[in-house]
Short mmCIF file of C-alpha atoms in Angstrom, two decimals:
data_model
loop_
_atom_site.label_atom_id
_atom_site.label_comp_id
_atom_site.label_asym_id
_atom_site.label_seq_id
_atom_site.Cartn_x
_atom_site.Cartn_y
_atom_site.Cartn_z
CA MET B 7 -0.07 -0.02 -0.02
CA ALA B 8 2.91 2.37 0.78
CA ASP B 9 4.16 2.13 -2.79
CA GLU B 10 0.71 2.85 -4.13
CA ILE B 11 0.36 5.96 -1.96
CA GLY B 12 3.78 7.08 -3.08
CA LYS B 13 2.67 6.73 -6.74
CA TRP B 14 -0.50 8.64 -6.05
CA LEU B 15 1.35 11.50 -4.31
CA LYS B 16 3.92 11.67 -7.18
CA GLU B 17 1.15 11.85 -9.67
CA ALA B 18 -0.72 14.54 -7.64
CA ARG B 19 2.40 16.70 -7.45
CA GLN B 20 2.81 16.33 -11.29
CA HIS B 21 -0.74 17.46 -11.74
CA THR B 22 -0.35 20.45 -9.44
CA SER B 23 2.91 21.54 -11.15
CA VAL B 24 1.09 21.90 -14.51
CA GLY B 25 -2.25 23.36 -13.23
CA HIS B 26 -4.37 20.22 -13.24
CA THR B 27 -5.61 21.03 -9.65
CA GLU B 28 -8.81 19.02 -9.74
CA ALA B 29 -6.91 15.74 -10.63
CA ALA B 30 -4.46 16.51 -7.95
CA GLU B 31 -7.17 16.94 -5.39
CA GLU B 32 -8.82 13.74 -6.23
CA LEU B 33 -5.58 11.79 -5.73
CA CYS B 34 -4.64 13.52 -2.45
CA ARG B 35 -8.21 12.82 -0.92
CA ARG B 36 -7.60 9.24 -1.95
CA ILE B 37 -4.44 9.14 0.07
CA LEU B 38 -5.96 10.88 3.12
CA GLU B 39 -8.82 8.44 3.13
CA THR B 40 -6.05 5.85 3.84
CA VAL B 41 -3.64 7.83 5.85
CA PRO B 42 -5.64 10.76 7.36
CA GLU B 43 -2.53 12.79 8.58
CA HIS B 44 -0.33 12.36 5.42
CA ALA B 45 1.74 15.37 5.47
CA GLY B 46 2.71 15.34 1.75
CA ALA B 47 -0.91 14.82 0.65
CA MET B 48 -2.23 17.61 2.97
CA ARG B 49 0.33 20.01 1.51
CA THR B 50 -0.38 19.18 -2.06
CA LEU B 51 -4.09 19.36 -1.52
CA ALA B 52 -3.58 22.69 0.11
CA ARG B 53 -1.85 23.96 -2.86
CA SER B 54 -4.61 22.81 -5.10
CA LEU B 55 -7.24 24.43 -3.00
CA TYR B 56 -5.23 27.60 -2.70
CA PHE B 57 -4.80 28.12 -6.39
CA ARG B 58 -8.55 27.70 -6.80
CA LYS B 59 -9.45 30.07 -4.00
CA MET B 60 -11.30 27.28 -2.24
CA PRO B 61 -11.52 26.86 1.58
CA GLY B 62 -9.54 24.41 3.60
CA ALA B 63 -5.97 25.31 2.60
CA VAL B 64 -5.07 27.09 5.90
CA GLU B 65 -6.25 24.19 8.09
CA LEU B 66 -4.38 21.63 6.13
CA LEU B 67 -1.17 23.81 6.19
CA GLU B 68 -1.31 24.31 9.93
CA SER B 69 -1.52 20.66 10.39
CA VAL B 70 1.60 20.03 8.18
CA LEU B 71 3.59 22.74 10.16
CA GLN B 72 2.62 20.78 13.41
CA GLN B 73 4.10 17.67 11.97
CA GLU B 74 6.97 19.30 10.06
CA PRO B 75 8.03 22.71 11.77
CA ASP B 76 10.88 23.18 9.24
CA ASN B 77 8.84 22.66 6.10
CA ALA B 78 9.52 25.77 4.20
CA ASP B 79 7.21 24.97 1.28
CA ALA B 80 4.24 24.80 3.75
CA ARG B 81 5.25 27.91 5.66
CA VAL B 82 5.39 29.93 2.44
CA LEU B 83 2.01 28.74 1.20
CA LEU B 84 0.51 29.23 4.70
CA ILE B 85 1.66 32.95 4.73
CA TYR B 86 0.11 33.51 1.34
CA SER B 87 -3.04 31.79 2.40
CA HIS B 88 -3.44 33.90 5.49
CA ILE B 89 -2.81 36.96 3.58
CA GLU B 90 -5.58 36.04 0.97
CA ASN B 91 -8.02 34.99 3.62
CA GLY B 92 -7.57 37.92 6.16
CA GLY B 93 -5.62 36.11 8.78
CA HIS B 94 -3.41 39.11 9.15
CA ALA B 95 -2.12 38.52 12.78
CA ARG B 96 -1.16 35.01 11.91
CA ALA B 97 0.60 36.00 8.73
CA ILE B 98 2.67 38.54 10.68
CA ALA B 99 3.44 35.95 13.34
CA LEU B 100 4.68 33.53 10.76
CA ALA B 101 6.75 36.25 9.12
CA HIS B 102 8.52 36.89 12.34
CA GLU B 103 9.15 33.15 12.67
CA VAL B 104 10.87 33.30 9.36
CA LEU B 105 13.20 36.12 10.39
CA GLU B 106 14.08 34.18 13.61
CA ARG B 107 14.67 30.71 12.11
CA SER B 108 15.11 30.73 8.37
CA GLN B 109 17.36 32.27 5.71
CA LYS B 110 15.64 30.37 2.82
CA PRO B 111 14.94 32.85 -0.06
CA ASP B 112 11.32 31.81 -0.70
CA GLU B 113 10.33 32.10 2.92
CA LEU B 114 11.97 35.59 3.24
CA VAL B 115 10.08 36.69 0.17
CA ALA B 116 6.81 35.37 1.87
CA ALA B 117 7.70 37.25 5.08
CA TYR B 118 8.57 40.41 3.21
CA LEU B 119 5.11 40.23 1.42
CA ALA B 120 3.28 39.64 4.69
CA PHE B 121 4.90 42.85 6.28
CA ASP B 122 4.31 44.85 3.11
CA THR B 123 0.67 43.87 2.76
CA MET B 124 -0.10 44.51 6.42
CA CYS B 125 1.45 47.95 6.29
CA ASP B 126 4.37 46.92 8.56
CA TRP B 127 6.71 49.13 6.56
CA GLU B 128 9.52 49.09 9.20
CA HIS B 129 10.14 45.48 8.87
CA ALA B 130 9.50 45.49 5.08
CA ARG B 131 11.98 48.14 4.40
CA GLN B 132 14.56 46.38 6.66
CA MET B 133 14.20 43.30 4.38
CA GLN B 134 13.86 45.05 0.99
CA GLY B 135 17.62 45.44 0.07
CA ARG B 136 18.24 41.77 0.69
CA ILE B 137 15.03 40.64 -1.20
CA LEU B 138 16.18 42.74 -4.20
CA ASP B 139 19.51 41.14 -4.30
CA LEU B 140 18.06 37.59 -3.96
CA ALA B 141 15.68 38.42 -6.87
CA ALA B 142 18.59 39.72 -8.96
CA GLN B 143 20.61 36.69 -8.41
CA GLY B 144 17.89 34.47 -9.42
CA SER B 145 17.75 32.80 -6.00
CA ILE B 146 13.93 33.05 -5.70
CA ASN B 147 11.59 30.50 -7.06
CA ASN B 148 10.27 31.83 -10.28
CA GLY B 149 6.78 30.99 -9.46
CA LEU B 150 7.00 33.48 -6.48
CA MET B 151 8.49 36.34 -8.56
CA PRO B 152 5.23 37.65 -9.96
CA SER B 153 3.65 38.37 -6.47
CA LEU B 154 7.03 40.00 -5.46
CA LEU B 155 7.11 42.05 -8.67
CA MET B 156 3.54 43.17 -8.03
CA ALA B 157 4.51 44.50 -4.60
CA LEU B 158 7.75 46.09 -5.70
CA ASN B 159 5.83 48.33 -8.05
CA ALA B 160 4.61 50.34 -5.07
CA ALA B 161 8.00 50.29 -3.14
CA PRO B 162 9.79 53.64 -3.04
CA GLY B 163 13.50 53.91 -3.81
CA ILE B 164 13.68 51.27 -6.64
CA SER B 165 14.89 52.75 -9.94
CA PRO B 166 13.04 52.00 -13.28
CA GLU B 167 16.35 50.28 -14.50
CA ARG B 168 16.29 47.94 -11.51
CA MET B 169 12.64 47.06 -11.92
CA PHE B 170 13.22 46.36 -15.51
CA GLU B 171 16.22 44.09 -14.69
CA LEU B 172 13.98 42.13 -12.12
CA HIS B 173 11.31 41.51 -14.77
CA ARG B 174 13.87 40.36 -17.29
CA THR B 175 15.32 38.10 -14.65
CA TRP B 176 11.95 36.30 -14.27
CA ALA B 177 11.36 36.22 -18.09
CA GLU B 178 14.80 34.90 -18.96
CA THR B 179 14.23 31.99 -16.62
CA LEU B 180 10.78 31.15 -18.04
CA GLU B 181 12.02 31.65 -21.71
CA HIS B 182 14.78 29.23 -20.96
CA GLU B 183 12.29 26.69 -19.60
CA THR B 184 9.99 27.31 -22.48
CA ARG B 185 12.73 26.40 -25.13
CA GLN B 186 13.28 23.25 -23.50
CA ALA B 187 9.51 22.36 -24.18
CA LYS B 188 10.09 22.66 -27.99
CA PHE B 189 6.68 24.35 -28.67
CA PRO B 190 5.77 23.53 -32.33
CA CYS B 191 6.55 26.43 -34.58
CA GLU B 192 4.03 26.01 -37.47
CA ALA B 193 3.20 28.47 -40.19
CA ARG B 194 1.40 31.48 -39.03
CA PRO B 195 -2.41 31.55 -39.46
CA SER B 196 -3.51 33.19 -42.66
CA VAL B 197 -6.21 35.92 -42.62
CA ASP B 198 -8.72 34.55 -44.99
CA GLY B 199 -11.84 36.07 -43.38
CA ARG B 200 -12.28 37.62 -39.92
CA LEU B 201 -9.13 38.58 -37.79
CA LYS B 202 -9.21 36.36 -34.69
CA ILE B 203 -8.52 38.16 -31.50
CA GLY B 204 -7.84 36.25 -28.19
CA TYR B 205 -8.26 37.66 -24.72
CA LEU B 206 -6.47 35.69 -21.99
CA SER B 207 -7.44 36.61 -18.38
CA THR B 208 -8.21 35.50 -14.82
CA ASP B 209 -10.57 38.37 -14.37
CA PHE B 210 -13.57 37.70 -16.31
CA PHE B 211 -15.84 38.59 -13.46
CA LYS B 212 -16.93 41.42 -11.27
CA HIS B 213 -13.38 42.79 -11.22
CA PRO B 214 -11.96 46.17 -12.48
CA VAL B 215 -10.52 44.26 -15.46
CA GLY B 216 -13.80 42.43 -16.12
CA HIS B 217 -15.65 45.67 -16.00
CA PHE B 218 -13.49 47.46 -18.55
CA ILE B 219 -12.79 44.57 -20.98
CA GLN B 220 -16.47 43.71 -21.29
CA ASN B 221 -17.04 46.93 -23.31
CA GLN B 222 -14.26 46.00 -25.90
CA ILE B 223 -15.60 42.53 -26.25
CA THR B 224 -19.10 43.78 -26.58
CA HIS B 225 -18.48 46.39 -29.34
CA HIS B 226 -16.00 44.50 -31.64
CA ASP B 227 -17.08 44.71 -35.22
CA ARG B 228 -18.07 41.15 -35.79
CA ASP B 229 -17.99 41.52 -39.53
CA ARG B 230 -14.20 42.05 -39.14
CA PHE B 231 -13.23 40.38 -35.89
CA GLU B 232 -13.86 36.97 -34.31
CA VAL B 233 -13.45 37.10 -30.44
CA TYR B 234 -12.03 34.34 -28.31
CA CYS B 235 -11.82 34.54 -24.56
CA TYR B 236 -9.51 32.21 -22.65
CA ALA B 237 -10.65 32.17 -19.15
CA HIS B 238 -8.90 31.09 -15.91
CA ILE B 239 -11.99 30.92 -13.81
CA LEU B 240 -11.63 31.71 -10.16
CA ILE B 241 -15.19 33.36 -9.74
CA ASP B 242 -18.00 32.75 -12.16
CA ASP B 243 -20.69 35.44 -11.72
CA ALA B 244 -23.07 37.49 -13.66
CA ARG B 245 -20.24 39.39 -15.49
CA THR B 246 -18.59 36.17 -16.43
CA THR B 247 -21.99 34.97 -17.83
CA ARG B 248 -22.33 38.34 -19.83
CA ILE B 249 -18.79 37.94 -21.32
CA ARG B 250 -19.31 34.24 -22.02
CA GLU B 251 -22.54 35.18 -23.93
CA THR B 252 -20.91 38.13 -25.77
CA ALA B 253 -17.64 36.49 -26.98
CA ASP B 254 -17.81 34.27 -30.10
CA HIS B 255 -15.90 31.66 -28.19
CA PHE B 256 -15.34 31.35 -24.51
CA ILE B 257 -12.80 28.60 -23.49
CA ASP B 258 -12.24 27.66 -19.84
CA VAL B 259 -8.45 27.09 -19.40
CA THR B 260 -8.39 26.82 -15.61
CA GLN B 261 -7.21 23.22 -15.56
CA LEU B 262 -4.64 23.68 -18.38
CA SER B 263 -1.04 24.11 -18.09
CA PRO B 264 0.66 27.24 -19.71
CA TYR B 265 1.94 24.79 -22.41
CA GLU B 266 -1.72 23.46 -22.98
CA ILE B 267 -3.08 26.96 -23.12
CA ALA B 268 -0.50 27.97 -25.64
CA GLN B 269 -1.45 24.70 -27.75
CA ARG B 270 -5.10 25.65 -27.72
CA ILE B 271 -4.50 29.28 -28.80
CA HIS B 272 -2.15 28.25 -31.54
CA ARG B 273 -4.56 25.46 -32.72
CA ASP B 274 -7.39 27.98 -32.75
CA GLY B 275 -5.43 30.13 -35.16
CA ILE B 276 -5.50 33.30 -33.16
CA HIS B 277 -3.84 36.35 -34.96
CA ILE B 278 -3.69 38.83 -32.10
CA LEU B 279 -3.41 37.64 -28.54
CA ILE B 280 -4.23 40.07 -25.75
CA GLU B 281 -3.12 39.22 -22.20
CA LEU B 282 -4.87 41.18 -19.41
CA GLY B 283 -3.12 40.25 -16.23
CA GLY B 284 0.67 40.83 -16.46
CA HIS B 285 2.19 39.73 -13.04
CA THR B 286 -1.17 39.96 -11.05
CA ALA B 287 -2.38 36.96 -8.95
CA GLN B 288 -2.67 33.70 -10.85
CA SER B 289 -2.28 35.28 -14.26
CA ARG B 290 -1.67 32.95 -17.21
CA LEU B 291 1.00 35.14 -18.61
CA GLN B 292 3.45 32.16 -18.90
CA ALA B 293 1.56 30.93 -21.91
CA LEU B 294 2.80 33.88 -24.04
CA ALA B 295 6.40 32.62 -23.61
CA PHE B 296 5.56 29.86 -26.10
CA ARG B 297 4.56 32.59 -28.71
CA PRO B 298 1.24 30.93 -29.59
CA ALA B 299 0.09 33.86 -31.67
CA PRO B 300 2.09 36.05 -34.25
CA VAL B 301 1.01 39.22 -32.43
CA GLN B 302 0.96 39.31 -28.70
CA ILE B 303 -0.07 42.33 -26.58
CA THR B 304 -0.31 42.96 -22.84
CA TYR B 305 -3.08 45.40 -21.50
CA LEU B 306 -5.05 46.72 -18.72
CA GLY B 307 -4.24 44.75 -15.53
CA TYR B 308 -0.58 45.40 -14.71
CA PRO B 309 1.38 48.64 -14.35
CA ASN B 310 4.68 47.55 -15.71
CA THR B 311 6.45 45.41 -18.28
CA THR B 312 5.91 41.75 -18.73
CA GLY B 313 9.60 41.28 -19.19
CA LEU B 314 8.93 38.76 -21.96
CA SER B 315 10.67 39.14 -25.30
CA THR B 316 7.75 37.35 -26.81
CA VAL B 317 5.18 40.17 -25.91
CA ASP B 318 5.32 42.70 -28.79
CA TYR B 319 3.14 45.67 -27.48
CA ARG B 320 1.62 47.28 -24.46
CA ILE B 321 -1.69 49.28 -24.81
CA THR B 322 -1.43 52.47 -22.74
CA ASP B 323 -1.97 56.20 -22.91
CA ALA B 324 -0.04 59.39 -22.27
CA PHE B 325 -1.35 59.95 -18.84
CA ALA B 326 -0.16 56.52 -17.62
CA GLU B 327 3.46 56.94 -18.93
CA ASP B 328 6.52 59.04 -18.19
CA THR B 329 8.66 58.34 -21.20
CA GLU B 330 11.74 60.08 -19.90
CA GLN B 331 12.06 58.96 -16.32
CA GLY B 332 9.27 56.41 -15.95
CA THR B 333 8.82 52.65 -16.40
CA GLN B 334 11.05 50.87 -18.93
CA TYR B 335 9.34 48.29 -21.12
CA VAL B 336 10.36 45.29 -23.38
CA GLU B 337 7.11 45.99 -25.37
CA GLU B 338 6.52 48.72 -27.87
CA LEU B 339 3.96 51.16 -26.35
CA LEU B 340 0.83 51.65 -28.24
CA TYR B 341 -0.80 54.93 -27.08
CA MET B 342 -4.57 55.35 -27.11
CA PRO B 343 -5.52 58.95 -28.14
CA GLN B 344 -7.33 59.64 -24.75
CA SER B 345 -7.57 57.01 -22.05
CA PHE B 346 -6.54 53.31 -22.23
CA LEU B 347 -9.63 52.60 -20.03
CA CYS B 348 -13.17 52.24 -21.57
CA ALA B 349 -15.84 52.83 -18.91
CA LYS B 350 -18.64 54.09 -21.14
CA GLU B 351 -21.17 51.15 -20.81
CA PHE B 352 -21.24 50.84 -17.05
CA MET B 353 -20.95 54.65 -16.32
CA GLN B 354 -24.23 55.01 -18.21
CA ASP B 355 -26.05 53.69 -15.12
CA VAL B 356 -24.41 56.33 -12.78
CA PRO B 357 -26.84 59.23 -12.21
CA ARG B 358 -25.56 62.67 -13.07
CA ILE B 359 -25.38 64.79 -9.93
CA GLU B 360 -26.70 68.29 -9.81
CA VAL B 361 -24.86 69.43 -6.63
CA THR B 362 -21.24 68.20 -5.89
CA PRO B 363 -20.60 66.48 -2.60
CA ALA B 364 -18.17 69.26 -1.75
CA ALA B 365 -20.84 71.87 -2.04
CA ARG B 366 -23.36 69.87 -0.15
CA ASN B 367 -20.99 68.98 2.70
CA GLY B 368 -18.88 72.06 2.94
CA HIS B 369 -15.63 70.18 2.43
CA ILE B 370 -13.74 68.25 -0.21
CA THR B 371 -13.57 64.44 0.21
CA PHE B 372 -10.69 62.73 -1.31
CA GLY B 373 -10.84 59.07 -1.96
CA SER B 374 -8.38 56.11 -2.51
CA PHE B 375 -9.90 52.74 -3.39
CA ASN B 376 -6.56 50.87 -4.01
CA HIS B 377 -5.17 47.83 -2.29
CA VAL B 378 -3.38 48.95 0.84
CA ARG B 379 -0.19 47.21 -0.53
CA LYS B 380 0.06 50.02 -3.10
CA LEU B 381 0.33 52.71 -0.34
CA ASN B 382 3.50 53.61 1.76
CA PRO B 383 4.67 56.25 4.27
CA GLU B 384 5.76 58.57 1.42
CA THR B 385 2.30 58.42 -0.09
CA PHE B 386 0.68 59.33 3.20
CA SER B 387 3.06 62.13 3.72
CA LEU B 388 2.19 63.59 0.41
CA TRP B 389 -1.52 63.20 1.06
CA SER B 390 -1.17 64.85 4.45
CA ARG B 391 0.25 68.00 2.87
CA ILE B 392 -2.73 68.05 0.44
CA LEU B 393 -5.23 67.74 3.28
CA GLN B 394 -3.57 70.44 5.34
CA ASP B 395 -3.63 72.78 2.32
CA ALA B 396 -7.37 71.97 1.59
CA ASP B 397 -9.06 73.30 4.75
CA GLY B 398 -11.57 70.81 6.31
CA SER B 399 -10.97 68.23 3.72
CA ARG B 400 -11.16 64.46 4.38
CA LEU B 401 -9.70 61.33 3.01
CA VAL B 402 -11.66 57.99 2.56
CA ILE B 403 -9.52 54.84 2.13
CA LYS B 404 -11.45 51.84 1.02
CA SER B 405 -9.48 48.52 0.68
CA LYS B 406 -9.83 44.81 1.37
CA GLY B 407 -8.25 44.45 4.99
CA CYS B 408 -8.99 47.99 6.20
CA GLU B 409 -11.54 46.60 8.73
CA VAL B 410 -8.58 45.00 10.62
CA PRO B 411 -7.11 47.32 13.25
#
């Protein structure tokens, strides 16, 4: 029986590594029916649940750490799970444990992200230099790099040149792995009829990306364009249904590996592939490294370069870029004449006000509805000066996690 359990666990880990999380879950639960406290099965099952945003990962990982206190993989994933699920105090406690007992790069990254996300800027700043050095050396698991890159976009004191180099470090590692896979390079699809446009996203739901992209999908000229949506589905809601009904083709790629996603896009003969997530959570950006489409574009979801040499363009506008001292890109920038955002359709339901809130309340109310990880002491210092100059003004901050003292 031990040999069979070992075989199941090996298969489950292989499934998890390529994104086949449902198959991995089935095998892990089979093991746990036989050996209820099997640490390897609990850890692999927790990873599967975490990546599908399903409950249960935290409890499994806490059990693993009770059995294996030095298990770095379990501690890293547990920190991430607590951050995602609002277990802020426990995430910070685990981060301090890392500082006391571990020098492993992946654990240090998880600790840094916990401090940064929970606005413990003192500890985050103390770690930042070392984290940057580890990232530049390629010492950090490439799978953890996107979440680190996302956080570093809001960190002060990092030059555009260094941010560019970090994105390229991630991309070069991925591109090397991609070349080993030997993706088939067949002839590019001909344009005999309509141009095939593919959108790849994890955010086809009630999410800012979902709000904005729905308008483009809806208003494509169907005489000229055939629209494909490749969806990694974490949440399936009314907006998902609307996009599913509006697109010509809606393909669920949740259980596909990056290689398999690229195969499907290539097989569909997509002419222009537009990726909407960049380095945001659970993006399927890796599929673009295989170059499944002749023209590849990044758009909307991420405020920096992908770093991938296989991504040709980035859609943006003059308000979002500082071409002299700002972000450096691998991609060529495509500037929209006004804004790169399209909000017309859902703004139609917003009633026009006759009297401004400032006139009604007697003071100006500023608002920031960004995730708190995008804020820092320098930002608050600047905002404080603005509030002092605008007599009686107020600031409203809305973000997930703000309800925690």
